[in-house]
Amino acid sequence: MFNMFTQLIVVLYVLDNDTNTMVAISVCIGLVIEGWKITKVMDISVDMANPVLGIIPRVTIKDKSSYAESPTKRYDKLAFKYLSWVLTPLLVVYAVYSIVYEEHKGWYS
């Protein structure tokens, strides 16, 4: 999921800066590939019967059973916990620095 999020940010950045068409196409293809990878490791279902706020379909994302029962999931969870302790404060500090001292063209650039 994180790779798809970062790939989406790259796509928005490339489209915002009017880069070469070949670069934009390759980055968009990368985003599609990331979406395909997610469907291979996660079960994604759309529930039209219980919409959010009455209009938006509810999307449910679950791990595939082979991953959910493996010891890899436990190690992934532990690694993400420790990385988040370090990276979250760094991200917040850099975001504040960027907002205060750098110029931005748009809300996502």
Protein backbone atom coordinates (compact mmCIF):
# COMPACT_ATOMS: atom_id res chain seq x y z
CA MET A 1 0.00 0.00 0.00
CA PHE A 2 2.83 2.38 0.84
CA ASN A 3 4.50 1.82 -2.55
CA MET A 4 1.26 2.66 -4.32
CA PHE A 5 0.88 5.83 -2.26
CA THR A 6 4.43 6.97 -3.04
CA GLN A 7 3.98 6.06 -6.71
CA LEU A 8 0.81 8.20 -6.78
CA ILE A 9 2.78 11.14 -5.37
CA VAL A 10 5.40 10.67 -8.10
CA VAL A 11 2.68 10.58 -10.78
CA LEU A 12 1.13 13.80 -9.47
CA TYR A 13 4.55 15.46 -9.35
CA VAL A 14 5.43 14.40 -12.90
CA LEU A 15 2.07 15.55 -14.26
CA ASP A 16 2.36 18.87 -12.40
CA ASN A 17 5.78 19.67 -13.87
CA ASP A 18 4.91 19.02 -17.54
CA THR A 19 7.68 16.47 -18.04
CA ASN A 20 8.42 14.41 -21.12
CA THR A 21 5.50 12.28 -22.33
CA MET A 22 7.55 9.07 -22.20
CA VAL A 23 8.46 9.74 -18.55
CA ALA A 24 4.82 10.44 -17.67
CA ILE A 25 3.67 7.26 -19.42
CA SER A 26 6.29 5.10 -17.68
CA VAL A 27 5.42 6.53 -14.26
CA CYS A 28 1.70 5.94 -14.87
CA ILE A 29 2.43 2.36 -15.95
CA GLY A 30 4.40 1.94 -12.70
CA LEU A 31 1.34 3.07 -10.75
CA VAL A 32 -0.84 0.52 -12.56
CA ILE A 33 1.71 -2.21 -11.80
CA GLU A 34 1.70 -1.27 -8.10
CA GLY A 35 -2.10 -1.55 -8.11
CA TRP A 36 -1.86 -4.98 -9.73
CA LYS A 37 0.65 -6.12 -7.11
CA ILE A 38 -1.74 -5.13 -4.33
CA THR A 39 -4.43 -7.36 -5.82
CA LYS A 40 -1.98 -10.28 -5.74
CA VAL A 41 -1.24 -10.01 -2.00
CA MET A 42 -4.51 -8.59 -0.64
CA ASP A 43 -8.19 -9.38 -1.00
CA ILE A 44 -10.05 -6.23 -2.01
CA SER A 45 -13.84 -6.17 -2.00
CA VAL A 46 -16.35 -3.41 -2.73
CA ASP A 47 -19.58 -3.44 -0.72
CA MET A 48 -22.31 -1.52 -2.51
CA ALA A 49 -24.93 -2.51 0.10
CA ASN A 50 -23.29 -0.53 2.96
CA PRO A 51 -22.07 2.73 1.43
CA VAL A 52 -20.09 5.30 3.41
CA LEU A 53 -22.16 8.49 3.95
CA GLY A 54 -24.92 6.88 1.90
CA ILE A 55 -23.20 7.35 -1.49
CA ILE A 56 -19.58 6.10 -1.47
CA PRO A 57 -19.14 2.31 -1.81
CA ARG A 58 -17.36 0.71 1.16
CA VAL A 59 -13.98 -0.82 0.23
CA THR A 60 -12.61 -3.64 2.41
CA ILE A 61 -8.93 -4.64 2.23
CA LYS A 62 -7.71 -7.84 3.91
CA ASP A 63 -4.49 -9.83 3.76
CA LYS A 64 -4.58 -13.05 1.77
CA SER A 65 -4.87 -16.04 4.09
CA SER A 66 -1.40 -17.35 3.19
CA TYR A 67 0.23 -14.13 4.48
CA ALA A 68 -2.07 -13.61 7.45
CA GLU A 69 -1.05 -16.97 8.94
CA SER A 70 2.70 -16.70 8.27
CA PRO A 71 5.47 -15.63 10.70
CA THR A 72 6.50 -13.05 8.11
CA LYS A 73 3.51 -10.92 9.08
CA ARG A 74 4.69 -10.82 12.70
CA TYR A 75 8.19 -9.69 11.68
CA ASP A 76 6.78 -7.12 9.25
CA LYS A 77 4.60 -5.68 12.00
CA LEU A 78 7.53 -5.46 14.42
CA ALA A 79 9.81 -3.81 11.83
CA PHE A 80 7.12 -1.28 10.88
CA LYS A 81 6.60 -0.40 14.55
CA TYR A 82 10.28 0.43 15.10
CA LEU A 83 10.64 2.26 11.79
CA SER A 84 7.57 4.37 12.52
CA TRP A 85 9.08 5.47 15.84
CA VAL A 86 12.02 6.95 13.95
CA LEU A 87 10.43 8.10 10.72
CA THR A 88 7.25 9.76 12.02
CA PRO A 89 9.02 12.54 13.94
CA LEU A 90 11.42 13.06 11.02
CA LEU A 91 8.52 13.37 8.60
CA VAL A 92 6.68 15.86 10.80
CA VAL A 93 9.79 18.01 11.27
CA TYR A 94 10.55 18.01 7.54
CA ALA A 95 6.93 18.83 6.66
CA VAL A 96 6.95 21.86 8.97
CA TYR A 97 10.34 22.96 7.59
CA SER A 98 9.10 22.58 4.02
CA ILE A 99 5.92 24.56 4.66
CA VAL A 100 7.79 27.38 6.36
CA TYR A 101 10.93 27.73 4.22
CA GLU A 102 10.23 26.32 0.74
CA GLU A 103 8.05 27.55 -2.12
CA HIS A 104 5.39 25.18 -3.52
CA LYS A 105 3.59 25.36 -6.87
CA GLY A 106 0.56 23.35 -5.76
CA TRP A 107 -0.83 21.61 -2.71
CA TYR A 108 0.91 18.31 -3.55
CA SER A 109 4.17 19.51 -5.11
